[in-house]
Backbone as JSON, one array per atom type, in Angstrom:
{
  "sequence": "MSLDSTFFRVEIDAHVAHLVMNRPEKANAMGPDFWEDLPRLTRTLCTDPEVRAILISGEGKHFSSGMDLTAFAGIADMTKGEPGRAAHALYQHILHLQDSFTALERAHVPVICAIHGACVGGAIDMITAADIRLASEDAYFAVEEINIGMAADVGTLQRLPKVIAPGIAKELCFTGRRFGAAEAKGFGLINKVHPDRDAVVAAGLALARDIAAKSPLAMAGIKRSLNYAVDHPTGDALEQIAMWNAGMLRPEDLMTAMQARAAKQEAEFKGLKVG",
  "N": [[18.74, -12.25, 1.08], [15.66, -13.01, 0.12], [13.65, -12.67, -2.65], [11.91, -14.15, -4.04], [8.83, -15.12, -5.49], [5.6, -16.46, -6.05], [3.48, -15.01, -6.85], [4.05, -12.3, -7.28], [6.03, -10.29, -9.49], [9.19, -9.04, -9.07], [10.92, -6.08, -9.4], [13.79, -4.13, -9.23], [15.14, -0.95, -9.34], [17.07, 1.99, -9.52], [16.72, 2.7, -6.77], [14.08, 2.07, -6.39], [11.58, -0.26, -5.71], [9.62, -2.34, -7.59], [6.67, -3.95, -7.39], [4.97, -6.22, -9.12], [1.87, -7.47, -9.57], [1.3, -10.62, -10.76], [-0.65, -12.33, -11.99], [-2.3, -12.39, -14.36], [-4.18, -13.91, -15.8], [-6.13, -14.47, -14.0], [-7.13, -12.05, -13.32], [-5.47, -10.94, -11.42], [-6.39, -11.89, -8.97], [-6.49, -12.31, -5.45], [-4.93, -14.82, -4.21], [-3.9, -17.5, -1.89], [-1.06, -17.32, -1.97], [-0.6, -14.64, -2.49], [-1.34, -13.36, -0.06], [0.59, -14.28, 1.67], [2.99, -13.55, 0.4], [3.0, -10.72, -0.05], [3.31, -9.27, 2.53], [5.74, -10.46, 3.33], [7.57, -9.85, 1.25], [7.47, -7.05, 1.41], [8.5, -6.55, 3.99], [11.05, -7.65, 3.63], [12.14, -6.07, 1.56], [12.28, -3.69, 2.91], [14.46, -4.03, 4.52], [16.57, -3.58, 2.94], [18.92, -1.19, 2.34], [19.12, 0.13, -0.05], [16.64, 0.3, -1.18], [14.13, 2.6, -1.46], [11.61, 3.39, -2.04], [8.41, 1.99, -2.88], [6.56, 0.6, -5.51], [3.41, -0.59, -6.48], [1.79, -2.52, -8.88], [-0.38, -3.97, -11.42], [-0.3, -6.77, -13.63], [-1.56, -7.33, -16.96], [-5.08, -6.96, -17.8], [-6.24, -5.84, -15.57], [-5.87, -4.22, -12.37], [-6.48, -5.48, -9.82], [-8.84, -7.98, -8.99], [-9.57, -8.42, -6.42], [-10.04, -10.56, -3.51], [-9.34, -13.95, -4.2], [-11.89, -16.09, -5.02], [-11.73, -18.77, -4.47], [-10.5, -18.88, -2.07], [-12.47, -18.62, -0.22], [-13.52, -21.11, 0.13], [-11.75, -22.42, 1.81], [-12.13, -20.87, 4.08], [-14.76, -21.54, 4.7], [-14.44, -24.2, 5.47], [-12.97, -23.78, 7.75], [-14.79, -22.78, 9.55], [-16.24, -24.87, 10.44], [-17.18, -27.34, 12.94], [-16.8, -27.15, 16.55], [-18.49, -24.31, 17.74], [-17.31, -22.05, 19.18], [-14.52, -22.47, 18.99], [-14.27, -22.58, 16.23], [-15.02, -19.97, 15.57], [-12.94, -18.58, 16.77], [-10.77, -19.48, 15.27], [-11.39, -18.36, 12.77], [-11.32, -15.66, 13.45], [-8.55, -15.35, 14.04], [-7.56, -15.87, 11.53], [-8.56, -13.73, 10.0], [-7.2, -11.6, 11.23], [-4.64, -12.24, 10.4], [-4.84, -11.86, 7.61], [-5.38, -9.11, 7.6], [-2.94, -8.13, 8.5], [-1.34, -8.41, 6.32], [-1.81, -6.19, 4.71], [-1.39, -4.13, 6.5], [1.31, -4.24, 6.7], [2.19, -2.63, 4.61], [1.62, -0.11, 5.54], [3.25, -0.03, 7.77], [5.76, -0.1, 6.65], [8.8, 1.68, 6.3], [9.33, 3.08, 4.07], [7.83, 5.06, 1.45], [4.81, 3.93, -0.15], [3.4, 3.35, -3.27], [0.54, 2.99, -5.32], [-0.2, 1.98, -8.58], [-2.88, 2.05, -10.51], [-5.06, 0.27, -12.65], [-7.83, -0.64, -14.78], [-9.87, -3.05, -13.13], [-10.32, -2.47, -9.67], [-11.19, -3.73, -6.99], [-13.04, -4.89, -4.1], [-10.87, -6.69, -2.07], [-8.73, -5.31, -3.18], [-9.28, -2.64, -2.75], [-8.94, -2.53, -0.01], [-6.17, -2.87, -0.01], [-5.11, -0.62, -1.47], [-5.86, 1.5, 0.13], [-4.22, 1.2, 2.27], [-1.84, 1.98, 1.27], [0.37, 4.76, 0.5], [0.14, 6.64, -1.58], [-1.96, 7.0, -4.41], [-2.37, 6.35, -7.79], [-4.13, 6.44, -10.92], [-5.38, 4.93, -13.96], [-7.35, 6.09, -16.78], [-9.26, 4.17, -17.35], [-9.68, 2.85, -15.0], [-11.64, 1.34, -12.43], [-13.59, 1.16, -9.42], [-14.77, -0.55, -6.49], [-16.31, -1.19, -3.4], [-16.67, -4.13, -2.79], [-17.6, -6.08, -1.03], [-20.12, -5.93, 0.32], [-21.83, -6.74, -1.65], [-21.6, -9.45, -1.73], [-22.65, -10.18, 0.59], [-21.29, -9.56, 3.01], [-19.38, -7.73, 5.5], [-16.65, -5.68, 4.73], [-13.46, -6.65, 5.86], [-10.69, -6.37, 6.1], [-9.48, -3.89, 6.16], [-10.61, -1.73, 4.61], [-12.96, -0.5, 5.75], [-11.87, 0.74, 7.92], [-9.81, 2.38, 6.98], [-10.61, 3.8, 4.64], [-12.47, 5.91, 5.37], [-10.67, 7.7, 6.42], [-9.25, 8.56, 4.34], [-10.97, 9.63, 2.44], [-13.98, 11.7, 2.46], [-16.0, 10.9, 5.27], [-18.81, 10.48, 4.94], [-19.08, 9.96, 2.18], [-17.51, 7.67, 2.04], [-19.09, 5.94, 3.58], [-21.39, 5.75, 1.97], [-20.32, 4.43, -0.3], [-19.47, 2.04, 0.82], [-21.85, 1.02, 1.88], [-23.43, 0.64, -0.4], [-21.9, -0.66, -2.35], [-21.45, 0.18, -4.91], [-20.13, 0.69, -8.24], [-17.51, 2.91, -9.14], [-15.77, 5.34, -11.12], [-12.45, 6.4, -12.29], [-12.31, 9.22, -12.49], [-14.29, 10.07, -10.71], [-13.27, 8.94, -8.39], [-10.95, 10.45, -8.1], [-12.11, 12.91, -7.62], [-13.18, 12.4, -5.12], [-10.87, 12.33, -3.65], [-9.54, 10.0, -3.33], [-7.81, 9.17, -5.3], [-4.73, 10.44, -6.47], [-3.93, 11.39, -9.03], [-4.99, 11.11, -12.44], [-4.2, 9.1, -15.25], [-3.68, 8.41, -18.8], [-3.64, 5.56, -19.57], [-2.76, 2.08, -18.75], [0.07, 1.77, -19.17], [0.9, 4.42, -19.02], [0.17, 5.16, -16.39], [1.7, 3.44, -14.84], [4.26, 4.24, -15.64], [4.17, 6.87, -14.67], [3.92, 6.32, -11.96], [6.38, 5.08, -11.43], [8.12, 7.21, -12.02], [7.35, 9.06, -10.05], [7.99, 7.57, -7.77], [10.76, 7.38, -8.07], [11.47, 10.06, -7.78], [10.75, 10.49, -5.11], [12.48, 8.63, -3.94], [14.9, 9.83, -4.29], [15.21, 11.63, -2.28], [16.17, 12.37, 1.17], [16.35, 9.35, 2.87], [16.05, 8.99, 5.61], [14.71, 11.29, 6.47], [12.39, 10.89, 4.98], [11.35, 8.57, 6.14], [10.71, 9.6, 8.64], [8.77, 11.49, 7.95], [6.71, 9.85, 6.89], [6.07, 8.23, 9.12], [5.21, 10.21, 10.92], [3.05, 11.45, 9.59], [1.25, 9.28, 9.45], [0.9, 8.8, 12.18], [-0.33, 11.18, 12.95], [-2.87, 10.94, 11.9], [-4.39, 9.4, 13.67], [-4.18, 10.56, 16.15], [-4.47, 13.27, 18.55], [-3.75, 16.73, 17.67], [-1.88, 17.97, 19.39], [-0.54, 15.77, 20.54], [0.56, 14.71, 18.22], [2.28, 16.77, 17.43], [4.09, 16.64, 19.52], [5.13, 14.11, 18.98], [6.55, 14.47, 16.5], [8.42, 16.31, 17.32], [9.91, 14.78, 19.15], [10.84, 12.85, 17.38], [12.52, 14.32, 15.56], [14.29, 15.38, 17.42], [15.61, 13.11, 18.14], [16.43, 11.91, 15.72], [17.22, 13.77, 13.75], [20.01, 14.87, 12.06], [23.13, 16.55, 11.21], [24.28, 15.58, 8.8], [22.57, 14.72, 6.59], [21.21, 17.13, 6.18], [23.27, 18.89, 5.4], [24.17, 17.53, 3.12], [21.91, 17.73, 1.44], [21.62, 20.54, 1.2], [24.09, 21.33, 0.08], [24.03, 19.97, -2.35], [21.85, 21.21, -3.5], [22.76, 23.83, -3.74], [24.77, 23.43, -5.59], [23.3, 22.67, -7.69], [22.82, 19.96, -8.2], [22.03, 16.41, -8.01], [21.37, 15.13, -4.83], [23.14, 12.7, -2.9], [22.28, 10.32, -0.73], [22.94, 8.37, 2.22], [21.79, 5.01, 2.73], [19.24, 3.6, 4.9], [19.85, 1.77, 7.91], [18.31, -1.11, 8.66], [16.98, -3.48, 10.83]],
  "CA": [[17.45, -11.56, 0.9], [14.89, -13.74, -0.88], [12.53, -11.94, -3.24], [11.16, -15.1, -4.86], [7.38, -15.06, -5.26], [4.76, -17.08, -7.08], [2.41, -14.07, -7.21], [4.6, -11.01, -7.7], [7.31, -10.11, -10.15], [9.87, -7.97, -8.33], [11.93, -5.37, -10.18], [14.41, -3.07, -8.43], [15.97, -0.07, -10.15], [17.15, 3.39, -9.06], [16.21, 2.77, -5.4], [12.64, 1.8, -6.4], [11.15, -1.66, -5.86], [8.33, -2.43, -8.3], [5.99, -5.22, -7.18], [3.96, -6.38, -10.16], [0.99, -8.64, -9.4], [1.54, -11.31, -12.02], [-1.63, -13.39, -12.2], [-3.27, -11.71, -15.24], [-5.24, -14.8, -16.25], [-7.17, -14.46, -12.97], [-7.32, -10.64, -12.97], [-4.69, -10.71, -10.21], [-7.15, -12.23, -7.77], [-5.57, -12.5, -4.33], [-4.93, -16.18, -3.67], [-3.1, -17.68, -0.66], [0.32, -16.87, -2.12], [-0.6, -13.17, -2.36], [-1.41, -12.95, 1.34], [1.88, -14.61, 2.29], [4.13, -12.9, -0.26], [3.01, -9.26, 0.07], [4.0, -8.78, 3.74], [7.11, -10.95, 3.37], [8.37, -9.04, 0.34], [7.55, -5.69, 1.95], [9.46, -6.54, 5.1], [12.39, -7.93, 3.1], [12.6, -4.89, 0.84], [12.56, -2.62, 3.86], [15.77, -4.26, 5.14], [17.57, -3.23, 1.93], [19.11, 0.25, 2.39], [19.04, 0.7, -1.39], [15.23, 0.44, -1.56], [13.65, 3.81, -0.78], [10.19, 3.57, -2.39], [7.8, 0.78, -3.44], [5.42, 0.78, -6.4], [2.63, -1.81, -6.71], [0.93, -2.45, -10.07], [-0.91, -5.26, -11.84], [-0.1, -7.18, -15.02], [-2.78, -7.69, -17.66], [-6.16, -5.98, -18.0], [-6.77, -5.28, -14.32], [-5.02, -4.09, -11.19], [-6.82, -6.68, -9.05], [-10.26, -8.24, -8.76], [-9.79, -8.7, -5.0], [-9.75, -11.9, -3.0], [-9.67, -15.11, -5.02], [-13.06, -16.73, -4.4], [-11.38, -20.11, -3.99], [-10.08, -18.74, -0.68], [-13.64, -18.73, 0.64], [-13.73, -22.53, 0.43], [-10.96, -22.7, 3.02], [-12.79, -20.2, 5.21], [-15.94, -22.34, 5.05], [-13.96, -25.36, 6.23], [-12.48, -23.28, 9.03], [-15.9, -22.47, 10.45], [-16.9, -26.11, 10.87], [-16.77, -27.82, 14.25], [-17.31, -26.49, 17.75], [-18.65, -22.92, 17.33], [-16.37, -21.13, 19.79], [-13.19, -22.67, 18.41], [-14.35, -22.2, 14.83], [-15.01, -18.52, 15.52], [-11.59, -18.12, 17.12], [-9.91, -19.74, 14.12], [-11.68, -17.36, 11.76], [-10.8, -14.41, 13.98], [-7.1, -15.35, 13.84], [-7.31, -15.81, 10.09], [-8.82, -12.35, 9.56], [-6.08, -10.79, 11.69], [-3.5, -12.56, 9.53], [-5.06, -11.17, 6.34], [-5.23, -7.68, 7.86], [-1.53, -7.81, 8.67], [-0.73, -8.36, 4.99], [-1.9, -4.82, 4.24], [-0.77, -3.27, 7.51], [2.74, -4.22, 6.39], [2.45, -1.48, 3.75], [1.57, 1.06, 6.42], [4.41, -0.08, 8.67], [6.99, 0.1, 5.89], [9.33, 3.03, 6.5], [9.42, 3.74, 2.76], [6.52, 5.32, 0.85], [4.24, 2.91, -1.04], [2.53, 3.94, -4.29], [-0.2, 2.04, -6.14], [-0.54, 2.41, -9.93], [-4.1, 1.26, -10.66], [-5.76, 0.3, -13.95], [-8.88, -1.65, -14.83], [-10.61, -3.31, -11.89], [-9.71, -2.36, -8.34], [-12.4, -3.98, -6.23], [-12.93, -5.78, -2.95], [-9.61, -6.65, -1.34], [-7.83, -4.33, -3.76], [-9.54, -1.37, -2.05], [-8.24, -2.67, 1.27], [-4.74, -2.69, -0.23], [-4.7, 0.72, -1.88], [-6.06, 2.45, 1.23], [-3.07, 1.05, 3.17], [-0.7, 2.61, 0.6], [0.52, 6.19, 0.78], [-0.25, 7.43, -2.74], [-2.68, 6.2, -5.4], [-2.53, 6.9, -9.14], [-5.03, 5.57, -11.67], [-5.6, 5.15, -15.39], [-8.71, 6.54, -17.06], [-10.18, 3.04, -17.39], [-9.78, 2.22, -13.69], [-12.9, 1.46, -11.7], [-13.45, 0.78, -8.03], [-15.99, -0.92, -5.78], [-16.19, -1.9, -2.13], [-17.51, -5.21, -3.32], [-17.99, -7.08, -0.03], [-21.55, -5.91, 0.63], [-22.54, -7.43, -2.73], [-21.57, -10.9, -1.47], [-23.28, -10.41, 1.89], [-20.42, -9.46, 4.17], [-18.71, -6.45, 5.75], [-15.21, -5.71, 4.45], [-12.84, -6.86, 7.18], [-9.23, -6.32, 6.14], [-8.92, -2.54, 6.19], [-11.35, -0.66, 3.93], [-13.87, 0.23, 6.64], [-11.08, 1.5, 8.88], [-8.9, 3.36, 6.35], [-11.24, 4.63, 3.62], [-13.01, 7.16, 5.92], [-9.57, 8.6, 6.74], [-8.7, 9.0, 3.06], [-12.0, 10.46, 1.8], [-15.01, 12.15, 3.39], [-16.67, 9.75, 5.86], [-20.14, 10.25, 4.36], [-18.87, 9.3, 0.89], [-17.03, 6.32, 2.33], [-20.24, 5.14, 4.01], [-22.22, 5.46, 0.8], [-19.66, 3.43, -1.15], [-19.44, 0.75, 1.54], [-23.23, 0.54, 2.03], [-24.05, 0.28, -1.68], [-21.02, -1.48, -3.18], [-21.56, 0.61, -6.3], [-18.9, 0.91, -8.98], [-17.22, 4.3, -9.49], [-14.63, 5.42, -12.01], [-11.25, 7.11, -11.87], [-12.57, 10.65, -12.32], [-15.03, 10.24, -9.46], [-12.33, 8.61, -7.31], [-10.08, 11.61, -7.92], [-12.93, 13.93, -6.98], [-13.3, 12.04, -3.7], [-9.57, 12.41, -3.0], [-8.96, 8.67, -3.22], [-6.76, 9.1, -6.31], [-3.98, 11.7, -6.62], [-3.9, 11.85, -10.4], [-5.46, 10.14, -13.44], [-3.36, 9.04, -16.45], [-4.47, 7.86, -19.92], [-3.77, 4.11, -19.65], [-1.89, 1.35, -17.82], [1.49, 2.11, -19.36], [1.12, 5.79, -18.55], [0.07, 5.26, -14.94], [2.88, 2.76, -14.29], [5.39, 5.14, -15.87], [4.04, 7.98, -13.73], [4.21, 5.79, -10.64], [7.83, 4.89, -11.33], [8.75, 8.53, -11.97], [7.09, 9.62, -8.73], [8.77, 6.78, -6.81], [12.17, 7.78, -8.2], [11.59, 11.4, -7.19], [10.72, 10.28, -3.65], [13.67, 7.87, -3.55], [16.07, 10.7, -4.37], [15.26, 12.45, -1.08], [16.76, 11.72, 2.35], [15.5, 8.26, 3.35], [15.77, 9.18, 7.03], [13.64, 12.29, 6.55], [11.18, 10.29, 4.42], [10.82, 7.67, 7.16], [10.1, 10.44, 9.67], [7.54, 12.08, 7.4], [5.65, 8.84, 6.8], [5.65, 7.86, 10.47], [4.51, 11.32, 11.56], [1.75, 11.61, 8.94], [0.38, 8.19, 9.89], [0.61, 9.03, 13.59], [-1.24, 12.32, 13.09], [-4.23, 10.54, 11.51], [-5.1, 8.76, 14.77], [-3.85, 11.19, 17.42], [-4.72, 14.72, 18.61], [-2.67, 17.55, 17.13], [-0.85, 18.16, 20.41], [0.26, 14.54, 20.63], [1.31, 14.57, 16.97], [3.38, 17.73, 17.49], [5.07, 16.05, 20.44], [5.78, 12.99, 18.3], [7.55, 14.91, 15.52], [9.5, 16.93, 18.08], [10.73, 13.69, 19.66], [11.51, 12.21, 16.23], [13.62, 15.15, 15.09], [15.28, 15.49, 18.49], [16.39, 11.88, 18.16], [16.89, 11.43, 14.41], [17.73, 14.81, 12.88], [21.46, 15.01, 12.15], [23.63, 17.5, 10.2], [24.79, 15.0, 7.56], [21.6, 14.81, 5.5], [20.93, 18.54, 5.93], [24.39, 19.44, 4.63], [24.16, 16.89, 1.8], [20.82, 18.32, 0.66], [21.88, 21.96, 0.91], [25.23, 21.43, -0.83], [23.57, 19.53, -3.68], [20.96, 22.25, -4.03], [23.59, 24.97, -4.13], [25.52, 23.05, -6.79], [22.31, 22.25, -8.68], [23.08, 18.54, -8.46], [21.25, 15.45, -7.23], [22.01, 14.71, -3.58], [23.31, 11.26, -2.69], [22.13, 10.05, 0.69], [23.18, 7.0, 2.68], [20.58, 4.25, 3.02], [18.96, 3.33, 6.31], [20.13, 0.44, 8.45], [17.07, -1.64, 9.25], [17.18, -4.85, 11.24]],
  "C": [[16.68, -12.25, -0.22], [13.7, -12.92, -1.35], [11.75, -12.84, -4.19], [9.68, -15.01, -4.49], [6.66, -15.74, -6.4], [3.66, -16.13, -7.56], [2.95, -12.77, -7.81], [5.86, -11.19, -8.55], [7.96, -8.89, -9.51], [10.98, -7.38, -9.2], [12.47, -4.23, -9.33], [15.34, -2.27, -9.32], [15.91, 1.34, -9.57], [16.47, 3.59, -7.71], [14.7, 2.52, -5.31], [12.4, 0.31, -6.58], [9.75, -1.66, -6.47], [7.77, -3.83, -8.11], [4.84, -5.31, -8.18], [3.14, -7.63, -9.87], [0.9, -9.35, -10.74], [0.65, -12.54, -12.18], [-2.71, -12.86, -13.15], [-4.41, -12.59, -15.69], [-6.38, -14.89, -15.24], [-7.44, -13.03, -12.47], [-6.63, -10.29, -11.65], [-5.5, -10.89, -8.94], [-6.19, -12.69, -6.68], [-5.73, -13.88, -3.72], [-4.04, -16.29, -2.45], [-1.68, -17.16, -0.79], [0.42, -15.34, -2.04], [-0.49, -12.76, -0.9], [-0.12, -13.27, 2.1], [3.0, -13.75, 1.71], [4.17, -11.39, -0.06], [3.7, -8.8, 1.35], [5.46, -9.24, 3.81], [8.02, -10.1, 2.47], [8.54, -7.61, 0.86], [8.57, -5.6, 3.07], [10.88, -6.75, 4.6], [12.95, -6.71, 2.39], [12.98, -3.77, 1.79], [13.85, -2.85, 4.64], [16.9, -3.9, 4.18], [17.76, -1.72, 1.93], [19.04, 0.93, 1.03], [17.61, 0.89, -1.87], [14.63, 1.59, -0.76], [12.23, 4.19, -1.18], [9.71, 2.27, -3.02], [6.63, 1.18, -4.31], [4.74, -0.57, -6.57], [1.74, -1.58, -7.92], [0.45, -3.86, -10.4], [-0.64, -5.53, -13.31], [-1.45, -7.49, -15.65], [-3.8, -6.57, -17.72], [-6.58, -5.26, -16.73], [-5.69, -5.19, -13.24], [-5.25, -5.31, -10.29], [-8.33, -6.77, -8.85], [-10.56, -8.6, -7.31], [-9.49, -10.13, -4.62], [-10.21, -12.97, -3.97], [-10.8, -15.88, -4.32], [-12.78, -18.14, -3.93], [-10.95, -20.06, -2.52], [-11.26, -18.91, 0.27], [-13.96, -20.19, 0.99], [-12.98, -22.91, 1.7], [-11.57, -22.06, 4.24], [-14.01, -20.99, 5.66], [-15.54, -23.56, 5.87], [-13.53, -24.96, 7.64], [-13.6, -23.09, 10.04], [-16.69, -23.71, 10.89], [-16.4, -26.52, 12.25], [-17.37, -26.99, 15.36], [-17.34, -24.98, 17.52], [-17.63, -21.95, 17.9], [-14.99, -21.24, 19.16], [-13.16, -22.31, 16.92], [-14.29, -20.68, 14.68], [-13.62, -17.97, 15.82], [-10.63, -18.35, 15.96], [-10.12, -18.71, 13.02], [-11.16, -15.99, 12.18], [-9.29, -14.29, 13.74], [-6.76, -15.22, 12.36], [-7.51, -14.39, 9.55], [-7.68, -11.44, 10.0], [-4.84, -11.0, 10.82], [-3.63, -11.84, 8.18], [-4.87, -9.66, 6.51], [-3.76, -7.28, 7.9], [-0.81, -7.73, 7.32], [-0.74, -6.94, 4.44], [-1.29, -3.83, 5.23], [0.73, -3.2, 7.29], [3.11, -3.04, 5.49], [2.49, -0.2, 4.57], [2.8, 1.13, 7.3], [5.72, 0.15, 7.94], [7.5, 1.52, 6.08], [9.49, 3.78, 5.19], [8.01, 4.0, 2.23], [6.11, 4.23, -0.13], [3.24, 3.59, -1.97], [1.81, 2.81, -5.02], [-0.52, 2.69, -7.49], [-1.67, 1.51, -10.4], [-4.66, 1.4, -12.07], [-6.82, -0.79, -13.93], [-9.56, -1.8, -13.48], [-9.74, -3.13, -10.66], [-10.87, -2.5, -7.36], [-12.12, -4.89, -5.05], [-11.62, -5.6, -2.2], [-8.61, -5.66, -1.9], [-8.04, -2.95, -3.15], [-8.86, -1.39, -0.69], [-6.75, -2.37, 1.09], [-4.39, -1.25, -0.54], [-4.91, 1.75, -0.77], [-4.96, 2.32, 2.28], [-1.81, 1.65, 2.57], [-0.7, 4.1, 0.9], [-0.02, 7.08, -0.33], [-0.9, 6.51, -3.76], [-2.81, 6.97, -6.71], [-3.41, 5.94, -9.92], [-5.02, 5.9, -13.15], [-7.06, 5.55, -15.6], [-9.72, 5.39, -17.04], [-10.35, 2.36, -16.03], [-11.19, 2.38, -13.12], [-12.76, 0.75, -10.36], [-14.8, 0.33, -7.48], [-15.62, -1.6, -4.47], [-17.17, -3.06, -2.23], [-18.15, -6.1, -2.25], [-19.48, -7.1, 0.27], [-22.35, -6.68, -0.42], [-22.47, -8.94, -2.61], [-22.0, -11.18, -0.03], [-22.36, -10.36, 3.08], [-19.9, -8.03, 4.32], [-17.23, -6.62, 5.45], [-14.46, -5.77, 5.78], [-11.32, -6.83, 7.19], [-8.68, -4.92, 5.9], [-9.74, -1.44, 5.57], [-12.2, 0.16, 4.89], [-13.11, 1.11, 7.64], [-10.27, 2.61, 8.21], [-9.6, 4.29, 5.36], [-11.81, 5.93, 4.19], [-11.93, 8.15, 6.36], [-8.9, 9.15, 5.49], [-9.67, 9.95, 2.37], [-13.03, 10.86, 2.85], [-15.78, 10.95, 3.95], [-18.05, 9.45, 5.27], [-20.06, 9.57, 3.01], [-18.42, 7.87, 1.1], [-18.2, 5.42, 2.75], [-21.14, 4.78, 2.84], [-21.61, 4.34, -0.04], [-19.66, 2.06, -0.49], [-20.84, 0.16, 1.7], [-23.79, 0.0, 0.71], [-23.22, -0.68, -2.51], [-21.01, -1.05, -4.64], [-20.19, 0.83, -6.93], [-18.73, 2.41, -9.26], [-15.88, 4.36, -10.23], [-13.5, 6.28, -11.47], [-11.51, 8.59, -11.63], [-13.31, 10.91, -11.01], [-14.12, 9.96, -8.26], [-11.38, 9.77, -7.05], [-10.85, 12.74, -7.24], [-13.11, 13.67, -5.49], [-12.0, 12.28, -2.94], [-8.93, 11.05, -2.79], [-7.74, 8.53, -4.14], [-6.07, 10.46, -6.41], [-4.07, 12.27, -8.02], [-4.35, 10.73, -11.33], [-4.61, 10.26, -14.7], [-4.1, 8.27, -17.54], [-4.68, 6.34, -19.89], [-2.79, 3.44, -18.7], [-0.43, 1.76, -17.96], [1.8, 3.49, -18.8], [1.09, 5.87, -17.03], [1.25, 4.55, -14.28], [4.12, 3.64, -14.46], [5.36, 6.31, -14.89], [4.36, 7.54, -12.3], [5.7, 5.6, -10.42], [8.55, 6.23, -11.22], [8.57, 9.17, -10.6], [7.91, 8.9, -7.66], [10.24, 7.17, -6.87], [12.41, 9.16, -7.59], [11.63, 11.31, -5.67], [12.01, 9.63, -3.18], [14.93, 8.72, -3.58], [16.23, 11.58, -3.14], [15.91, 11.68, 0.08], [15.86, 10.6, 2.85], [15.17, 8.37, 4.83], [14.64, 10.19, 7.23], [12.33, 11.7, 6.05], [10.53, 9.35, 5.43], [10.12, 8.47, 8.26], [8.8, 11.06, 9.21], [6.41, 11.06, 7.38], [5.14, 8.46, 8.19], [4.81, 8.97, 11.11], [3.14, 11.57, 10.92], [0.78, 10.52, 9.39], [-0.02, 8.36, 11.36], [-0.45, 10.12, 13.75], [-2.68, 11.96, 12.74], [-5.03, 10.07, 12.73], [-4.85, 9.41, 16.13], [-4.2, 12.68, 17.38], [-3.51, 15.5, 18.12], [-1.54, 17.74, 18.13], [0.06, 16.95, 20.54], [1.13, 14.37, 19.39], [2.48, 15.55, 16.92], [4.49, 17.23, 18.42], [5.84, 14.93, 19.76], [6.85, 13.46, 17.32], [8.7, 15.63, 16.22], [10.45, 15.87, 18.62], [11.51, 13.02, 18.53], [12.73, 13.04, 15.8], [14.7, 15.33, 16.16], [16.2, 14.26, 18.5], [17.06, 11.54, 16.85], [17.54, 12.5, 13.53], [19.23, 15.0, 13.12], [21.96, 15.91, 11.02], [23.95, 16.87, 8.85], [23.81, 15.14, 6.4], [21.26, 16.26, 5.16], [22.02, 19.15, 5.05], [24.43, 18.85, 3.23], [23.11, 17.53, 0.9], [21.12, 19.76, 0.27], [23.04, 22.15, -0.06], [24.83, 21.03, -2.25], [22.68, 20.58, -4.32], [21.76, 23.45, -4.51], [24.35, 24.69, -5.42], [24.61, 22.64, -7.94], [22.58, 20.83, -9.18], [22.13, 17.69, -7.65], [22.02, 15.08, -5.96], [22.1, 13.19, -3.53], [23.33, 10.99, -1.2], [22.48, 8.6, 1.01], [21.83, 6.33, 2.95], [20.41, 4.05, 4.53], [19.37, 1.92, 6.7], [18.87, -0.03, 9.17], [17.29, -3.1, 9.59], [16.11, -5.77, 10.73]]
}
């Protein structure tokens, strides 16, 4: 299991994997290595039965300033040549970038983002693909793409209106205006605001450990069912959870949880086998 990365520092403790974006000198701008490493690390961590929650944070003054602008030079080169083939190449490239964040959604373990400082552009795409978002008081946000003359294309326009009120999402995407942590919490984008970076990372780790202490099989079912319910009618979603529990619910985790609760002890669950 290779967790080497030129962009992230990976720390694993107490069933929690902490992915720290480690490019502080560039405000954790998302260069080519980010787009390759994030989905690879996520998939790799999800094959480890000891990893039961993932926390993402940023080193330095900012969570992330979004896509590294040097990446746009490569995109410009991609669009040269015969128009149809150039368009197809760009289309494939956008799908590849999208998949980097969809990997967080597909992960069977919950993903938490601990945000401080700037969280703009591509960083909004990332946090909306996560399950839970915490922020420091100094955090600020912006759907920055409109300010450089483009529509966000790697997840914000699709996920943000499912996280917050659609009318608010449209305003933020149309204007590209900056908004702070308190306003983000009011929108429902952020679960809780903490005083500073250290505090929000500590809170993220504590929350991740609390989640990781629960049945990983039940947690996988909860995440899959919540995500399914977002895009499907209630009847279909009820059918989905019925099928999940009919197939996955077993006495072992139920007995482990109930016995630990009766004894006022922490339950110890087996990890998941993931291919």
